[in-house]
Amino acid sequence: MPTGIRLHRIQDRVRQELSQMLIRETNDPRLKNIFVNDVKIDKELAFAHIFVSAVEGASRSAEILEGLESASGFFRRALAARVELRAFPRLKFHWDPTPENADHIEKVLAGLREKK
């Protein structure tokens, strides 16, 4: 089991490499304009939970997650070649609603400021 610092470094490296792959190496139109917000890898290095969002918001979430799941084998092989680990974790993709929530909170606060 890796230490906390090493696990954090692995998570950051996976996030960076996957972000670059999404920009440069994918041709699937379902995977355009998406962002990797966070990567959480369990201590046993069995699973990498990848949290993504899109510019358009949650309207395309099902389509994006379907595209990511269909390309997960490609991503896992490419990441295993770039991030040196004895055994690379399986990828699980999740929709991250944080950007939409932050936008909603910002609109609420702006409305409150206008009322003053």
Tab-separated table of N, CA and C in Angstrom:
chain	number	residue	atom	x	y	z
A	1	MET	N	0.847	-1.187	0.000
A	1	MET	CA	0.000	0.000	0.000
A	1	MET	C	0.888	1.245	0.000
A	2	PRO	N	0.576	2.192	-0.869
A	2	PRO	CA	1.376	3.411	-0.932
A	2	PRO	C	1.051	4.346	0.230
A	3	THR	N	2.002	5.204	0.536
A	3	THR	CA	1.773	6.208	1.564
A	3	THR	C	0.793	7.250	1.040
A	4	GLY	N	0.320	8.101	1.934
A	4	GLY	CA	-0.641	9.129	1.544
A	4	GLY	C	-0.086	10.081	0.505
A	5	ILE	N	1.172	10.454	0.660
A	5	ILE	CA	1.791	11.386	-0.291
A	5	ILE	C	1.941	10.722	-1.653
A	6	ARG	N	2.389	9.484	-1.672
A	6	ARG	CA	2.551	8.771	-2.952
A	6	ARG	C	1.193	8.577	-3.630
A	7	LEU	N	0.176	8.237	-2.872
A	7	LEU	CA	-1.160	8.065	-3.436
A	7	LEU	C	-1.658	9.372	-4.048
A	8	HIS	N	-1.403	10.486	-3.366
A	8	HIS	CA	-1.796	11.794	-3.893
A	8	HIS	C	-1.064	12.094	-5.203
A	9	ARG	N	0.213	11.757	-5.274
A	9	ARG	CA	0.985	11.975	-6.502
A	9	ARG	C	0.459	11.118	-7.649
A	10	ILE	N	0.112	9.880	-7.351
A	10	ILE	CA	-0.435	8.995	-8.378
A	10	ILE	C	-1.756	9.553	-8.891
A	11	GLN	N	-2.617	9.998	-7.991
A	11	GLN	CA	-3.908	10.572	-8.381
A	11	GLN	C	-3.712	11.789	-9.270
A	12	ASP	N	-2.800	12.683	-8.893
A	12	ASP	CA	-2.536	13.876	-9.706
A	12	ASP	C	-1.997	13.500	-11.082
A	13	ARG	N	-1.104	12.534	-11.126
A	13	ARG	CA	-0.517	12.116	-12.406
A	13	ARG	C	-1.577	11.504	-13.314
A	14	VAL	N	-2.454	10.664	-12.755
A	14	VAL	CA	-3.520	10.062	-13.548
A	14	VAL	C	-4.448	11.145	-14.075
A	15	ARG	N	-4.797	12.129	-13.236
A	15	ARG	CA	-5.671	13.221	-13.665
A	15	ARG	C	-5.037	14.007	-14.808
A	16	GLN	N	-3.753	14.337	-14.686
A	16	GLN	CA	-3.065	15.098	-15.723
A	16	GLN	C	-2.978	14.324	-17.035
A	17	GLU	N	-2.575	13.065	-16.946
A	17	GLU	CA	-2.417	12.259	-18.157
A	17	GLU	C	-3.761	12.021	-18.850
A	18	LEU	N	-4.790	11.727	-18.069
A	18	LEU	CA	-6.109	11.497	-18.660
A	18	LEU	C	-6.651	12.773	-19.302
A	19	SER	N	-6.424	13.912	-18.666
A	19	SER	CA	-6.857	15.187	-19.253
A	19	SER	C	-6.178	15.417	-20.598
A	20	GLN	N	-4.877	15.149	-20.674
A	20	GLN	CA	-4.150	15.315	-21.926
A	20	GLN	C	-4.663	14.347	-22.993
A	21	MET	N	-4.954	13.116	-22.584
A	21	MET	CA	-5.463	12.132	-23.538
A	21	MET	C	-6.818	12.554	-24.086
A	22	LEU	N	-7.682	13.097	-23.239
A	22	LEU	CA	-8.998	13.533	-23.689
A	22	LEU	C	-8.886	14.677	-24.690
A	23	ILE	N	-7.905	15.526	-24.515
A	23	ILE	CA	-7.722	16.659	-25.423
A	23	ILE	C	-7.100	16.217	-26.744
A	24	ARG	N	-6.081	15.383	-26.683
A	24	ARG	CA	-5.269	15.107	-27.860
A	24	ARG	C	-5.520	13.775	-28.556
A	25	GLU	N	-5.967	12.764	-27.822
A	25	GLU	CA	-5.944	11.420	-28.390
A	25	GLU	C	-7.308	10.775	-28.603
A	26	THR	N	-8.380	11.452	-28.266
A	26	THR	CA	-9.690	10.839	-28.455
A	26	THR	C	-10.398	11.459	-29.650
A	27	ASN	N	-11.036	10.600	-30.427
A	27	ASN	CA	-11.778	11.055	-31.596
A	27	ASN	C	-13.279	10.940	-31.398
A	28	ASP	N	-13.692	10.392	-30.281
A	28	ASP	CA	-15.111	10.192	-29.997
A	28	ASP	C	-15.775	11.546	-29.749
A	29	PRO	N	-16.803	11.915	-30.515
A	29	PRO	CA	-17.442	13.219	-30.310
A	29	PRO	C	-18.152	13.334	-28.962
A	30	ARG	N	-18.464	12.196	-28.332
A	30	ARG	CA	-19.093	12.244	-27.003
A	30	ARG	C	-18.128	12.749	-25.940
A	31	LEU	N	-16.817	12.670	-26.222
A	31	LEU	CA	-15.812	13.017	-25.217
A	31	LEU	C	-15.171	14.376	-25.455
A	32	LYS	N	-15.848	15.228	-26.188
A	32	LYS	CA	-15.328	16.583	-26.423
A	32	LYS	C	-15.814	17.522	-25.324
A	33	ASN	N	-14.983	18.479	-24.977
A	33	ASN	CA	-15.296	19.524	-23.996
A	33	ASN	C	-15.658	18.977	-22.617
A	34	ILE	N	-14.921	17.965	-22.170
A	34	ILE	CA	-15.141	17.477	-20.811
A	34	ILE	C	-13.885	17.711	-19.986
A	35	PHE	N	-14.062	17.772	-18.685
A	35	PHE	CA	-12.972	18.053	-17.764
A	35	PHE	C	-12.870	16.946	-16.727
A	36	VAL	N	-11.655	16.584	-16.393
A	36	VAL	CA	-11.420	15.649	-15.295
A	36	VAL	C	-11.233	16.508	-14.050
A	37	ASN	N	-12.232	16.501	-13.171
A	37	ASN	CA	-12.190	17.335	-11.979
A	37	ASN	C	-11.373	16.718	-10.858
A	38	ASP	N	-11.473	15.408	-10.704
A	38	ASP	CA	-10.788	14.776	-9.587
A	38	ASP	C	-10.588	13.298	-9.877
A	39	VAL	N	-9.571	12.736	-9.249
A	39	VAL	CA	-9.313	11.304	-9.314
A	39	VAL	C	-9.063	10.831	-7.895
A	40	LYS	N	-9.766	9.806	-7.486
A	40	LYS	CA	-9.587	9.190	-6.174
A	40	LYS	C	-9.247	7.726	-6.394
A	41	ILE	N	-8.115	7.301	-5.886
A	41	ILE	CA	-7.681	5.912	-5.999
A	41	ILE	C	-7.676	5.312	-4.602
A	42	ASP	N	-8.249	4.110	-4.480
A	42	ASP	CA	-8.270	3.485	-3.158
A	42	ASP	C	-6.867	3.017	-2.762
A	43	LYS	N	-6.675	2.754	-1.483
A	43	LYS	CA	-5.344	2.429	-0.960
A	43	LYS	C	-4.788	1.124	-1.501
A	44	GLU	N	-5.657	0.223	-1.941
A	44	GLU	CA	-5.190	-1.043	-2.498
A	44	GLU	C	-4.842	-0.921	-3.981
A	45	LEU	N	-5.055	0.247	-4.565
A	45	LEU	CA	-4.819	0.521	-5.982
A	45	LEU	C	-5.650	-0.406	-6.875
A	46	ALA	N	-6.859	-0.732	-6.424
A	46	ALA	CA	-7.739	-1.599	-7.207
A	46	ALA	C	-8.628	-0.792	-8.145
A	47	PHE	N	-9.111	0.354	-7.686
A	47	PHE	CA	-10.032	1.168	-8.476
A	47	PHE	C	-9.604	2.629	-8.461
A	48	ALA	N	-9.758	3.272	-9.610
A	48	ALA	CA	-9.557	4.708	-9.741
A	48	ALA	C	-10.913	5.313	-10.068
A	49	HIS	N	-11.445	6.101	-9.158
A	49	HIS	CA	-12.725	6.769	-9.362
A	49	HIS	C	-12.430	8.130	-9.985
A	50	ILE	N	-12.920	8.331	-11.201
A	50	ILE	CA	-12.617	9.536	-11.965
A	50	ILE	C	-13.892	10.360	-12.080
A	51	PHE	N	-13.821	11.607	-11.621
A	51	PHE	CA	-14.968	12.506	-11.601
A	51	PHE	C	-14.819	13.510	-12.727
A	52	VAL	N	-15.816	13.570	-13.613
A	52	VAL	CA	-15.754	14.426	-14.795
A	52	VAL	C	-16.958	15.362	-14.842
A	53	SER	N	-16.802	16.447	-15.575
A	53	SER	CA	-17.903	17.367	-15.859
A	53	SER	C	-17.709	17.905	-17.270
A	54	ALA	N	-18.714	18.639	-17.751
A	54	ALA	CA	-18.659	19.163	-19.111
A	54	ALA	C	-19.051	20.627	-19.128
A	55	VAL	N	-18.684	21.287	-20.199
A	55	VAL	CA	-19.019	22.691	-20.383
A	55	VAL	C	-20.536	22.867	-20.424
A	56	GLU	N	-21.226	21.942	-21.091
A	56	GLU	CA	-22.678	22.050	-21.256
A	56	GLU	C	-23.449	21.743	-19.987
A	57	GLY	N	-22.808	21.155	-19.013
A	57	GLY	CA	-23.491	20.790	-17.783
A	57	GLY	C	-24.001	19.361	-17.826
A	58	ALA	N	-24.935	19.068	-16.946
A	58	ALA	CA	-25.412	17.698	-16.759
A	58	ALA	C	-26.290	17.197	-17.898
A	59	SER	N	-26.620	18.039	-18.864
A	59	SER	CA	-27.500	17.607	-19.949
A	59	SER	C	-26.888	16.475	-20.774
A	60	ARG	N	-25.571	16.410	-20.840
A	60	ARG	CA	-24.888	15.367	-21.613
A	60	ARG	C	-24.253	14.302	-20.727
A	61	SER	N	-24.564	14.277	-19.446
A	61	SER	CA	-23.848	13.398	-18.523
A	61	SER	C	-23.954	11.914	-18.907
A	62	ALA	N	-25.134	11.441	-19.259
A	62	ALA	CA	-25.292	10.026	-19.613
A	62	ALA	C	-24.485	9.679	-20.859
A	63	GLU	N	-24.522	10.556	-21.844
A	63	GLU	CA	-23.779	10.337	-23.088
A	63	GLU	C	-22.271	10.311	-22.821
A	64	ILE	N	-21.794	11.230	-22.003
A	64	ILE	CA	-20.366	11.310	-21.695
A	64	ILE	C	-19.914	10.083	-20.927
A	65	LEU	N	-20.667	9.696	-19.897
A	65	LEU	CA	-20.284	8.533	-19.105
A	65	LEU	C	-20.295	7.256	-19.947
A	66	GLU	N	-21.237	7.157	-20.873
A	66	GLU	CA	-21.281	6.006	-21.782
A	66	GLU	C	-20.033	5.970	-22.664
A	67	GLY	N	-19.634	7.122	-23.184
A	67	GLY	CA	-18.434	7.205	-24.015
A	67	GLY	C	-17.178	6.862	-23.236
A	68	LEU	N	-17.104	7.333	-22.002
A	68	LEU	CA	-15.933	7.038	-21.170
A	68	LEU	C	-15.860	5.550	-20.819
A	69	GLU	N	-16.995	4.959	-20.516
A	69	GLU	CA	-17.006	3.527	-20.194
A	69	GLU	C	-16.597	2.695	-21.403
A	70	SER	N	-17.046	3.086	-22.590
A	70	SER	CA	-16.689	2.316	-23.782
A	70	SER	C	-15.204	2.448	-24.116
A	71	ALA	N	-14.584	3.547	-23.722
A	71	ALA	CA	-13.164	3.763	-23.997
A	71	ALA	C	-12.285	3.466	-22.782
A	72	SER	N	-12.846	2.904	-21.725
A	72	SER	CA	-12.074	2.713	-20.494
A	72	SER	C	-10.893	1.759	-20.693
A	73	GLY	N	-11.030	0.749	-21.536
A	73	GLY	CA	-9.907	-0.156	-21.805
A	73	GLY	C	-8.745	0.571	-22.468
A	74	PHE	N	-9.065	1.410	-23.440
A	74	PHE	CA	-8.034	2.223	-24.100
A	74	PHE	C	-7.343	3.135	-23.100
A	75	PHE	N	-8.141	3.828	-22.275
A	75	PHE	CA	-7.564	4.735	-21.285
A	75	PHE	C	-6.697	3.988	-20.273
A	76	ARG	N	-7.164	2.826	-19.827
A	76	ARG	CA	-6.413	2.077	-18.824
A	76	ARG	C	-5.068	1.606	-19.383
A	77	ARG	N	-5.055	1.085	-20.612
A	77	ARG	CA	-3.796	0.640	-21.219
A	77	ARG	C	-2.832	1.804	-21.401
A	78	ALA	N	-3.335	2.922	-21.902
A	78	ALA	CA	-2.471	4.075	-22.144
A	78	ALA	C	-1.946	4.659	-20.832
A	79	LEU	N	-2.810	4.730	-19.824
A	79	LEU	CA	-2.367	5.249	-18.532
A	79	LEU	C	-1.362	4.312	-17.869
A	80	ALA	N	-1.556	3.010	-18.009
A	80	ALA	CA	-0.618	2.046	-17.425
A	80	ALA	C	0.769	2.194	-18.040
A	81	ALA	N	0.823	2.560	-19.319
A	81	ALA	CA	2.120	2.771	-19.968
A	81	ALA	C	2.776	4.067	-19.516
A	82	ARG	N	1.984	5.046	-19.120
A	82	ARG	CA	2.519	6.362	-18.746
A	82	ARG	C	2.778	6.517	-17.250
A	83	VAL	N	1.967	5.869	-16.437
A	83	VAL	CA	2.110	5.951	-14.987
A	83	VAL	C	2.621	4.595	-14.519
A	84	GLU	N	3.829	4.571	-14.033
A	84	GLU	CA	4.458	3.301	-13.699
A	84	GLU	C	3.955	2.768	-12.362
A	85	LEU	N	3.118	1.745	-12.455
A	85	LEU	CA	2.615	1.031	-11.293
A	85	LEU	C	2.713	-0.461	-11.590
A	86	ARG	N	2.829	-1.260	-10.558
A	86	ARG	CA	2.913	-2.702	-10.750
A	86	ARG	C	1.642	-3.234	-11.417
A	87	ALA	N	0.510	-2.820	-10.902
A	87	ALA	CA	-0.781	-3.185	-11.491
A	87	ALA	C	-1.628	-1.919	-11.515
A	88	PHE	N	-2.151	-1.586	-12.689
A	88	PHE	CA	-2.910	-0.336	-12.792
A	88	PHE	C	-4.356	-0.578	-12.380
A	89	PRO	N	-4.930	0.365	-11.619
A	89	PRO	CA	-6.312	0.179	-11.142
A	89	PRO	C	-7.335	0.228	-12.269
A	90	ARG	N	-8.483	-0.413	-12.032
A	90	ARG	CA	-9.603	-0.339	-12.963
A	90	ARG	C	-10.234	1.035	-12.859
A	91	LEU	N	-10.711	1.560	-13.979
A	91	LEU	CA	-11.261	2.912	-14.032
A	91	LEU	C	-12.779	2.880	-13.871
A	92	LYS	N	-13.268	3.736	-12.985
A	92	LYS	CA	-14.708	3.922	-12.815
A	92	LYS	C	-14.988	5.410	-12.967
A	93	PHE	N	-15.894	5.750	-13.864
A	93	PHE	CA	-16.183	7.149	-14.157
A	93	PHE	C	-17.477	7.576	-13.468
A	94	HIS	N	-17.452	8.799	-12.938
A	94	HIS	CA	-18.601	9.362	-12.228
A	94	HIS	C	-18.813	10.798	-12.698
A	95	TRP	N	-20.066	11.215	-12.723
A	95	TRP	CA	-20.395	12.603	-13.056
A	95	TRP	C	-20.188	13.462	-11.816
A	96	ASP	N	-19.530	14.597	-11.969
A	96	ASP	CA	-19.266	15.512	-10.861
A	96	ASP	C	-20.174	16.735	-10.997
A	97	PRO	N	-21.162	16.900	-10.114
A	97	PRO	CA	-22.082	18.036	-10.216
A	97	PRO	C	-21.535	19.318	-9.589
A	98	THR	N	-20.317	19.321	-9.116
A	98	THR	CA	-19.764	20.476	-8.420
A	98	THR	C	-19.819	21.763	-9.245
A	99	PRO	N	-19.424	21.775	-10.536
A	99	PRO	CA	-19.499	23.034	-11.288
A	99	PRO	C	-20.917	23.597	-11.387
A	100	GLU	N	-21.914	22.715	-11.598
A	100	GLU	CA	-23.289	23.200	-11.666
A	100	GLU	C	-23.746	23.736	-10.310
A	101	ASN	N	-23.353	23.048	-9.237
A	101	ASN	CA	-23.718	23.506	-7.888
A	101	ASN	C	-23.075	24.856	-7.584
A	102	ALA	N	-21.819	25.029	-7.968
A	102	ALA	CA	-21.135	26.295	-7.735
A	102	ALA	C	-21.795	27.423	-8.517
A	103	ASP	N	-22.204	27.131	-9.753
A	103	ASP	CA	-22.889	28.136	-10.571
A	103	ASP	C	-24.219	28.529	-9.938
A	104	HIS	N	-24.960	27.548	-9.442
A	104	HIS	CA	-26.235	27.825	-8.785
A	104	HIS	C	-26.040	28.686	-7.533
A	105	ILE	N	-25.047	28.361	-6.731
A	105	ILE	CA	-24.766	29.142	-5.515
A	105	ILE	C	-24.377	30.567	-5.880
A	106	GLU	N	-23.579	30.714	-6.931
A	106	GLU	CA	-23.172	32.055	-7.375
A	106	GLU	C	-24.376	32.880	-7.821
A	107	LYS	N	-25.331	32.249	-8.516
A	107	LYS	CA	-26.535	32.959	-8.943
A	107	LYS	C	-27.380	33.373	-7.743
A	108	VAL	N	-27.504	32.510	-6.747
A	108	VAL	CA	-28.253	32.826	-5.541
A	108	VAL	C	-27.613	34.006	-4.808
A	109	LEU	N	-26.293	33.965	-4.673
A	109	LEU	CA	-25.583	35.072	-3.996
A	109	LEU	C	-25.705	36.372	-4.781
A	110	ALA	N	-25.647	36.294	-6.107
A	110	ALA	CA	-25.821	37.502	-6.919
A	110	ALA	C	-27.221	38.077	-6.733
A	111	GLY	N	-28.221	37.208	-6.642
A	111	GLY	CA	-29.588	37.671	-6.410
A	111	GLY	C	-29.725	38.337	-5.058
A	112	LEU	N	-29.059	37.799	-4.056
A	112	LEU	CA	-29.097	38.408	-2.724
A	112	LEU	C	-28.407	39.772	-2.704
A	113	ARG	N	-27.318	39.885	-3.452
A	113	ARG	CA	-26.598	41.164	-3.521
A	113	ARG	C	-27.463	42.225	-4.186
A	114	GLU	N	-28.234	41.822	-5.204
A	114	GLU	CA	-29.085	42.772	-5.910
A	114	GLU	C	-30.209	43.289	-5.021
A	115	LYS	N	-30.708	42.459	-4.107
A	115	LYS	CA	-31.798	42.853	-3.232
A	115	LYS	C	-31.353	43.888	-2.209
A	116	LYS	N	-30.068	43.923	-1.880
A	116	LYS	CA	-29.577	44.899	-0.914
A	116	LYS	C	-29.577	46.229	-1.511
